mmCIF file of C-alpha atoms in Angstrom:
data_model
loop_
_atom_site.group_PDB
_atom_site.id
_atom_site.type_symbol
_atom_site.label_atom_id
_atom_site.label_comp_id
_atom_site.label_asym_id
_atom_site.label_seq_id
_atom_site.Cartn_x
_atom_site.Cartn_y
_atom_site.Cartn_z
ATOM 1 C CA UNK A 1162 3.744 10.065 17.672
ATOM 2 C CA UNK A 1163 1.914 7.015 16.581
ATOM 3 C CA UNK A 1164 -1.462 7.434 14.279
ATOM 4 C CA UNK A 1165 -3.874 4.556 15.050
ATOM 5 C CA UNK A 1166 -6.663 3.367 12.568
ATOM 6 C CA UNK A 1167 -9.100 1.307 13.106
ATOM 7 C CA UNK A 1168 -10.651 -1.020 10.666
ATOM 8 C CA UNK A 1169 -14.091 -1.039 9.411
ATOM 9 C CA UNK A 1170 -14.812 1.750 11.968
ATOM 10 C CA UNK A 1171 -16.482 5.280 11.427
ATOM 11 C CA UNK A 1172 -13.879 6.282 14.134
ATOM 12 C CA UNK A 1173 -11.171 9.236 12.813
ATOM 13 C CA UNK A 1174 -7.834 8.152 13.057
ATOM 14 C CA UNK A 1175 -6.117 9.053 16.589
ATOM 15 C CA UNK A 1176 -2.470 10.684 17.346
ATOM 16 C CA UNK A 1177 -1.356 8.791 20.404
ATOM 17 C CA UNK A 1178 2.512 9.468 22.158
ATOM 18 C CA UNK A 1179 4.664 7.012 22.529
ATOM 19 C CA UNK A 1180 4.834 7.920 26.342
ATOM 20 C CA UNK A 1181 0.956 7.509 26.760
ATOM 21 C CA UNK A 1182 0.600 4.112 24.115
ATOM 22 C CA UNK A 1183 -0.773 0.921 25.399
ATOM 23 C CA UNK A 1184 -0.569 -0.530 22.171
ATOM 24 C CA UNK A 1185 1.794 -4.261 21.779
ATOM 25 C CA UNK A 1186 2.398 -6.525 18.930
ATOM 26 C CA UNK A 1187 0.482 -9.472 19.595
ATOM 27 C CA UNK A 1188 1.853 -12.832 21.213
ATOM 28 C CA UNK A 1189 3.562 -14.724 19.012
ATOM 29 C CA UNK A 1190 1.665 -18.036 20.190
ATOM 30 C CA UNK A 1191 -1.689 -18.512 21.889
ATOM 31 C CA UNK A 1192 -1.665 -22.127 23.193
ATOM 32 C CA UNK A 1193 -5.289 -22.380 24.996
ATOM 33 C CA UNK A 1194 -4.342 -25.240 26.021
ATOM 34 C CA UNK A 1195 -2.418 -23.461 29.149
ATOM 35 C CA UNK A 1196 -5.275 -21.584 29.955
ATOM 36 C CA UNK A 1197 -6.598 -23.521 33.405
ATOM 37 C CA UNK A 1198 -9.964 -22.179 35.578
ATOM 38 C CA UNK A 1199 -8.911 -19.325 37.447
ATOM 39 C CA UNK A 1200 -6.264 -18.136 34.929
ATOM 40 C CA UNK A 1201 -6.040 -14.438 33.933
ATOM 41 C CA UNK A 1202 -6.876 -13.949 30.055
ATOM 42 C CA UNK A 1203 -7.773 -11.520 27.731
ATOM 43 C CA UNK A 1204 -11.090 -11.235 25.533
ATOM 44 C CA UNK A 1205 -11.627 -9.587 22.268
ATOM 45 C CA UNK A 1206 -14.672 -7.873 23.320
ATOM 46 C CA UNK A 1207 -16.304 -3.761 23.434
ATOM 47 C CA UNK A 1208 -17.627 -1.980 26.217
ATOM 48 C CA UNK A 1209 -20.747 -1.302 24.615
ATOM 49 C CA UNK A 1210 -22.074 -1.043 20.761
ATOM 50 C CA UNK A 1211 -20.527 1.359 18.400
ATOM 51 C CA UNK A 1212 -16.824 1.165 19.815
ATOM 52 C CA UNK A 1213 -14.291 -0.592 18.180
ATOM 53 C CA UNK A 1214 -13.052 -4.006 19.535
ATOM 54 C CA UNK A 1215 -10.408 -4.180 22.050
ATOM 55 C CA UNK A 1216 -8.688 -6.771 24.264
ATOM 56 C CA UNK A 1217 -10.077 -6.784 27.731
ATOM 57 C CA UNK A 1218 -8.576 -8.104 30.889
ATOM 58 C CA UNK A 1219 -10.683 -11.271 32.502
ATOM 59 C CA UNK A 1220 -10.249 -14.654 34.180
ATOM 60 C CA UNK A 1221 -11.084 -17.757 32.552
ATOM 61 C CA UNK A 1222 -13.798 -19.469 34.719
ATOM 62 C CA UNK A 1223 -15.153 -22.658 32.432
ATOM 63 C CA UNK A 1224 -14.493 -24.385 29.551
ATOM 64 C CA UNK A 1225 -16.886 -25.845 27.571
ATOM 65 C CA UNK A 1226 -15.917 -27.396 24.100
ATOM 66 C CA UNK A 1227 -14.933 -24.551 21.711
ATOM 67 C CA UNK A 1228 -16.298 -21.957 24.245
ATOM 68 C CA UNK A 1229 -15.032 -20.229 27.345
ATOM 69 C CA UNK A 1230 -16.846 -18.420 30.139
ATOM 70 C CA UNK A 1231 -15.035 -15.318 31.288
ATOM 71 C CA UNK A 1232 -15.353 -12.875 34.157
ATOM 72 C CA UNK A 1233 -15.063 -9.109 33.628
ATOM 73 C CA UNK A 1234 -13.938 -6.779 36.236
ATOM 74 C CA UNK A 1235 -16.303 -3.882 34.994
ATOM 75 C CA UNK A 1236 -15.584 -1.464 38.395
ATOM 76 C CA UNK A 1237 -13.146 -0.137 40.931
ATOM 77 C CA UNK A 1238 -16.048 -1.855 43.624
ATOM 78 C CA UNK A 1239 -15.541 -5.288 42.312
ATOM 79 C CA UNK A 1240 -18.485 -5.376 40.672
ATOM 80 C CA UNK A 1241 -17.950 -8.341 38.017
ATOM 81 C CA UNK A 1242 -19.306 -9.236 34.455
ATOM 82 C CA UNK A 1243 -19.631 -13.095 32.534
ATOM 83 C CA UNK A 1244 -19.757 -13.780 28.872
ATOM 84 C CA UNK A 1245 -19.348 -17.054 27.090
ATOM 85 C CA UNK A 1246 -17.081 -16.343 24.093
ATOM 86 C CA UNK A 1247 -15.614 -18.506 21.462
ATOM 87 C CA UNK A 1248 -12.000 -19.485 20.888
ATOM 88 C CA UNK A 1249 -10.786 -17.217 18.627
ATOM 89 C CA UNK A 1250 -12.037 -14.222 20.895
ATOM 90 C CA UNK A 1251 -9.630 -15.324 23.585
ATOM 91 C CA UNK A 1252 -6.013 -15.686 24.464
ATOM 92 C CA UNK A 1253 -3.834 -15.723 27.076
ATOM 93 C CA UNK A 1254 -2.245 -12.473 28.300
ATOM 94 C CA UNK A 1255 -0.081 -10.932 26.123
ATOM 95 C CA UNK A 1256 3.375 -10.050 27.692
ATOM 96 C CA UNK A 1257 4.820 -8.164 24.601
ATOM 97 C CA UNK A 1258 6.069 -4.562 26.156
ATOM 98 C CA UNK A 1259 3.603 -1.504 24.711
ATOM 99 C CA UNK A 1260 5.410 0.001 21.251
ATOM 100 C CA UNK A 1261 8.021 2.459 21.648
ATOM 101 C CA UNK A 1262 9.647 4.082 18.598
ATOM 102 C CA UNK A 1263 12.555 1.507 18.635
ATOM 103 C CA UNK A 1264 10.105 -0.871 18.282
ATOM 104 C CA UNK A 1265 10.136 0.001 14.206
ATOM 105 C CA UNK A 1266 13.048 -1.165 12.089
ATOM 106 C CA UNK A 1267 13.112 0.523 9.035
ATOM 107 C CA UNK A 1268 15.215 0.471 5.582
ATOM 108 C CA UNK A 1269 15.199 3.346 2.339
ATOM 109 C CA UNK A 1270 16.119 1.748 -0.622
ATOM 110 C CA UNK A 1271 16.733 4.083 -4.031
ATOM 111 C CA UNK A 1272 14.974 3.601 -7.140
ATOM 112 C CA UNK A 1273 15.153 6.802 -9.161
ATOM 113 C CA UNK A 1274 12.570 8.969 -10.484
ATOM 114 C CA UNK A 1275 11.973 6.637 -13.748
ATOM 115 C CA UNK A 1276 10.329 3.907 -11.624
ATOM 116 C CA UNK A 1277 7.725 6.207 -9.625
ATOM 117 C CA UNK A 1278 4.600 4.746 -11.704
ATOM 118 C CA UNK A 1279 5.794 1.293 -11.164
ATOM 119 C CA UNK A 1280 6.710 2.288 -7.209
ATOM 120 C CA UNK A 1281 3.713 4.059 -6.707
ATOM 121 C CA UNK A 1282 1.670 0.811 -6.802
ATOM 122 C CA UNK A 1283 1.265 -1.052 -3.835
ATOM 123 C CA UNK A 1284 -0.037 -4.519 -6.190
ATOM 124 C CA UNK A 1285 3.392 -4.371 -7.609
ATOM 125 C CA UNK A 1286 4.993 -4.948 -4.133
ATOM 126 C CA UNK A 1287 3.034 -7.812 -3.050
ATOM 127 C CA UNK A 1288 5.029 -10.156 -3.590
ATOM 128 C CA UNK A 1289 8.156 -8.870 -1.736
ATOM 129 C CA UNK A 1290 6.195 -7.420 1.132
ATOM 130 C CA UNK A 1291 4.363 -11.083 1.651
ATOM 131 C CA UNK A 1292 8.564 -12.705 1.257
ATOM 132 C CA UNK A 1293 10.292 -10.766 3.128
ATOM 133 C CA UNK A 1294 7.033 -10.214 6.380
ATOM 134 C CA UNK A 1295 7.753 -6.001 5.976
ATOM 135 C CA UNK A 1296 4.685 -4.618 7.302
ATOM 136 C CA UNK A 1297 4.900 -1.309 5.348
ATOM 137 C CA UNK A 1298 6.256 -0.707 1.442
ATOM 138 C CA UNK A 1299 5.327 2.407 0.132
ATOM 139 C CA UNK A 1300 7.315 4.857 -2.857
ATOM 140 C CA UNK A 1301 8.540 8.084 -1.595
ATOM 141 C CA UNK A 1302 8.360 10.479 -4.163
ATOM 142 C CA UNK A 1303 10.942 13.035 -2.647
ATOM 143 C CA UNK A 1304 13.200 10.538 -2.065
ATOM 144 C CA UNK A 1305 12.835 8.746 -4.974
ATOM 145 C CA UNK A 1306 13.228 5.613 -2.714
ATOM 146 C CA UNK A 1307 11.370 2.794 -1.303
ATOM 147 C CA UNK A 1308 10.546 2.664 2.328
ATOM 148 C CA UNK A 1309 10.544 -0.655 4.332
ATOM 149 C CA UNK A 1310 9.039 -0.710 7.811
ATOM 150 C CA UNK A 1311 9.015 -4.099 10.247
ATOM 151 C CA UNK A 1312 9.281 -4.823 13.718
ATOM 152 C CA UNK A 1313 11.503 -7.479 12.843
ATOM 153 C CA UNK A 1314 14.992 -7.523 12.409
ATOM 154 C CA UNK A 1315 14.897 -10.478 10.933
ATOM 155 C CA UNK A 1316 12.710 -8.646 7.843
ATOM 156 C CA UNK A 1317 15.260 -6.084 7.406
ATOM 157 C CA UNK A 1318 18.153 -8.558 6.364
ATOM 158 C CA UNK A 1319 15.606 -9.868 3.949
ATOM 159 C CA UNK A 1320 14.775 -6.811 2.575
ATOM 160 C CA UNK A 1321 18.505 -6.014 2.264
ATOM 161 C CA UNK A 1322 19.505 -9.693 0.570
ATOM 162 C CA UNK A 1323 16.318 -9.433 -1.937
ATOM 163 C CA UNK A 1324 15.861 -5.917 -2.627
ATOM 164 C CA UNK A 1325 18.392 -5.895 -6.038
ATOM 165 C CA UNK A 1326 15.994 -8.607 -7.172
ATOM 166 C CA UNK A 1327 12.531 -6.470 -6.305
ATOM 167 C CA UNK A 1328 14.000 -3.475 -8.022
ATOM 168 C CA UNK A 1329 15.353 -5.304 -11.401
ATOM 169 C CA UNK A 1330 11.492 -7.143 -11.185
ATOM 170 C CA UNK A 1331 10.052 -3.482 -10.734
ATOM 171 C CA UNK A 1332 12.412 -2.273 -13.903
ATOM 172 C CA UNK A 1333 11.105 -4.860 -15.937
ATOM 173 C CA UNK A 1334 7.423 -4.038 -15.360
ATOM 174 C CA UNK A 1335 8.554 -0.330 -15.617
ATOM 175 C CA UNK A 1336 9.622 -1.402 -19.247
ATOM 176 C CA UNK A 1337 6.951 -4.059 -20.058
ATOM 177 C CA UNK A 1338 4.297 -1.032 -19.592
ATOM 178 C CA UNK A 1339 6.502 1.027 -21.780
ATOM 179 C CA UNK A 1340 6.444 -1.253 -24.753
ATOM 180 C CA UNK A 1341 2.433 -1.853 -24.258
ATOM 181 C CA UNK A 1342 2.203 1.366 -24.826
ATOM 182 C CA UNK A 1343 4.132 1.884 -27.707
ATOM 183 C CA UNK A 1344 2.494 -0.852 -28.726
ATOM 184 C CA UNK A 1345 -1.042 0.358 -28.641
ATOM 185 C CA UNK A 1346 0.557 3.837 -30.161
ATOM 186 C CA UNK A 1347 1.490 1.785 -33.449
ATOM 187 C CA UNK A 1348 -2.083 0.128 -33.690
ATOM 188 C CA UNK A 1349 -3.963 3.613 -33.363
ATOM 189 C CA UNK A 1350 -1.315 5.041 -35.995
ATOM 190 C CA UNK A 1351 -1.996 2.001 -38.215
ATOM 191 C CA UNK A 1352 -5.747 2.524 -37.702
ATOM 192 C CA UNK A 1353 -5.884 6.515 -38.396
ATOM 193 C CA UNK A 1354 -3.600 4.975 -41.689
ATOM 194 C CA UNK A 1355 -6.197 3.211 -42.912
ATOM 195 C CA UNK A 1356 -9.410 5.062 -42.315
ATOM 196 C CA UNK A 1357 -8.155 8.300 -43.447
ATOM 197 C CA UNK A 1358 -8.227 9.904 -46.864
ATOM 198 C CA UNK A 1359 -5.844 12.312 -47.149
ATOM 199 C CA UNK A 1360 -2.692 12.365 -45.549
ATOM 200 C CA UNK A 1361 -0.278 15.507 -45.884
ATOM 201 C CA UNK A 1362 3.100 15.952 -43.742
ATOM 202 C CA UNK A 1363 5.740 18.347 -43.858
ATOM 203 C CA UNK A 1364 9.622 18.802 -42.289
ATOM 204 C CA UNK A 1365 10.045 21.516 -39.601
ATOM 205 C CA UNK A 1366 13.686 22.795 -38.673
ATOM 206 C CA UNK A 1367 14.966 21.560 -35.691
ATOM 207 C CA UNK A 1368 14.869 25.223 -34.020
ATOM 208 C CA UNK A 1369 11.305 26.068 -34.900
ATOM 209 C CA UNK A 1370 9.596 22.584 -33.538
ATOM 210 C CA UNK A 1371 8.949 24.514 -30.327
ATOM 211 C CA UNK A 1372 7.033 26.882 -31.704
ATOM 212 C CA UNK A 1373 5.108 24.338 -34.609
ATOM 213 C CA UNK A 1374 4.173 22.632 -31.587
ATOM 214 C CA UNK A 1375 3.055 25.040 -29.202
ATOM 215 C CA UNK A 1376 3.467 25.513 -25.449
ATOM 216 C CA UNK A 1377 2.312 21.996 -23.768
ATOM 217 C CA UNK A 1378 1.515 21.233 -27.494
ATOM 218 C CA UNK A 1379 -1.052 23.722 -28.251
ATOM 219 C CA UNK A 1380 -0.747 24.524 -31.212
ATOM 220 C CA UNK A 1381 -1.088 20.633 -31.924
ATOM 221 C CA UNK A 1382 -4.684 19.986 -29.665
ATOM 222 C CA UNK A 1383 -5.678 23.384 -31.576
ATOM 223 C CA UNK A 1384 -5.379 21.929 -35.097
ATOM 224 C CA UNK A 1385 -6.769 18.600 -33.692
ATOM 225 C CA UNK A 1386 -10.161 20.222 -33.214
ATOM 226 C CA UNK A 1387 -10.280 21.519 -37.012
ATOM 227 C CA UNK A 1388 -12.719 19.667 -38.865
ATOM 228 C CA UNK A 1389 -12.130 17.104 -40.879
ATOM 229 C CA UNK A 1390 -8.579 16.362 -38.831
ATOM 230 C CA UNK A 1391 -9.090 12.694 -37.970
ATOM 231 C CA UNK A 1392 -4.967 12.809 -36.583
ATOM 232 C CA UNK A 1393 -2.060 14.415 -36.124
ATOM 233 C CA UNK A 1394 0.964 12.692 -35.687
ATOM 234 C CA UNK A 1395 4.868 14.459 -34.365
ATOM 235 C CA UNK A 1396 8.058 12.313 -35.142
ATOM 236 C CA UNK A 1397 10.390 14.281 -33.048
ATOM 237 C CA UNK A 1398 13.621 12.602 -33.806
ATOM 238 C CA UNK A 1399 12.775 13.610 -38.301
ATOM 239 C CA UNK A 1400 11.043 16.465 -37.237
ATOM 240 C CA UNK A 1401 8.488 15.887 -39.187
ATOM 241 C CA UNK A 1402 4.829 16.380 -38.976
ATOM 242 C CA UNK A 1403 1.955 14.447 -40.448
ATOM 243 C CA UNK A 1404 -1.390 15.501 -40.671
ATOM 244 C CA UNK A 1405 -4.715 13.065 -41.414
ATOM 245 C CA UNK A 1406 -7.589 14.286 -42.503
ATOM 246 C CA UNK A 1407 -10.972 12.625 -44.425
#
């Protein structure tokens, strides 16, 4: 089953099967300069307002410059239809077979559960999608993997020679975010430091931390909500607990 969208369109997206798809990757060169008076050609064109655009079948008739007049066959009686359309609304006929399912080439690659964030961001595979021509990276989240989808073969062996690289790049970032934040953890603990009064902290044995803390920290967002608590701060690895207060 293929699901088409169409762009900039109020049109729902459409389940088509492969046995009833007209759809074909577009010619991989469109040399007007074959195109003679009389030639078949196709026009990017709509059968009336509100429908999306399509390529239509027509014959090239004149020439003019930048601009071509075509002939429509609008009816079974021959009844015909011109336009004059620019250059980049026409091509010549495109000989590319309609998609089947072996049209798709496609390549898991595993990550692990600790790069998800990173993974789940499309930005952060721009790069690699735009080096290697894959037309689809996205994370999967079950799999824990990244999925690569081309019509090219060609992609795939790029994908395959350059995916170590994207994944140590994606680690990096994974651990570049990590440090930010524990970064901007330190700063807020350094400015609680300094604006509060009163600071009071106590030790906790390792057994009862679960219940100091709470379920989901509870007990913690609780006492955050006393007043006069500006912070509360958990060191799990001394089990200690500090409280700030002004």
């Amino acid at each position: 089953i293929l699901i088409v969208y169409i762009s900039f369109s109020y049109f729902p997206p459409t389940k088509i099967s492969f046995s009833e798809n007209r759809l074909r990757l577009p010619p991989d060169s469109n040399d007007l300069k074959k195109l003679s008076p009389g030639d078949p050609c196709e026009v990017l064109s709509k059968a009336k307002e509100g429908e999306p655009l399509a390529w239509w079948r027509a014959t090239a008739k004149m020439f003019k410059g930048e601009f071509y007049v075509v002939e429509y066959e609008v009816s079974t009686q021959g009844n015909n239809y011109s336009e004059i359309v620019p250059s980049d609304k026409i091509r010549c006929p495109n000989t590319n077979p309609p998609l089947t399912f072996s049209s798709f080439k496609r390549i898991e690659i595993f990550v692990g559960r600790d790069l998800q964030e990173v993974c789940s961001n499309p930005a952060n595979h721009k790069d690699f999608k735009r080096t290697t021509g894959a037309t689809i990276v996205r994370y999967d989240a079950q799999k824990e993997s990244l999925v690569i989808i081309s019509d090219n073969e060609a992609t795939i062996r790029r994908v395959q020679i350059l995916s170590d690289m994207h994944v140590r790049t994606l680690r990096a970032k994974s651990k570049l975010v990590l440090e930010t934040e524990k970064v901007h953890k330190q700063l807020e603990r350094m400015k609680v430091n300094q604006t509060s009064k009163y600071l009071e902290k106590f030790t906790v044995k390792t057994e009862l931390m679960g219940l100091a803390i709470g379920a989901h920290g509870s007990n913690i967002l609780k006492a955050r909500e006393v007043p006069g608590i500006t912070a509360i701060e958990v060191e799990d690895d001394t089990c200690t607990i500090k409280v700030f207060g002004d």
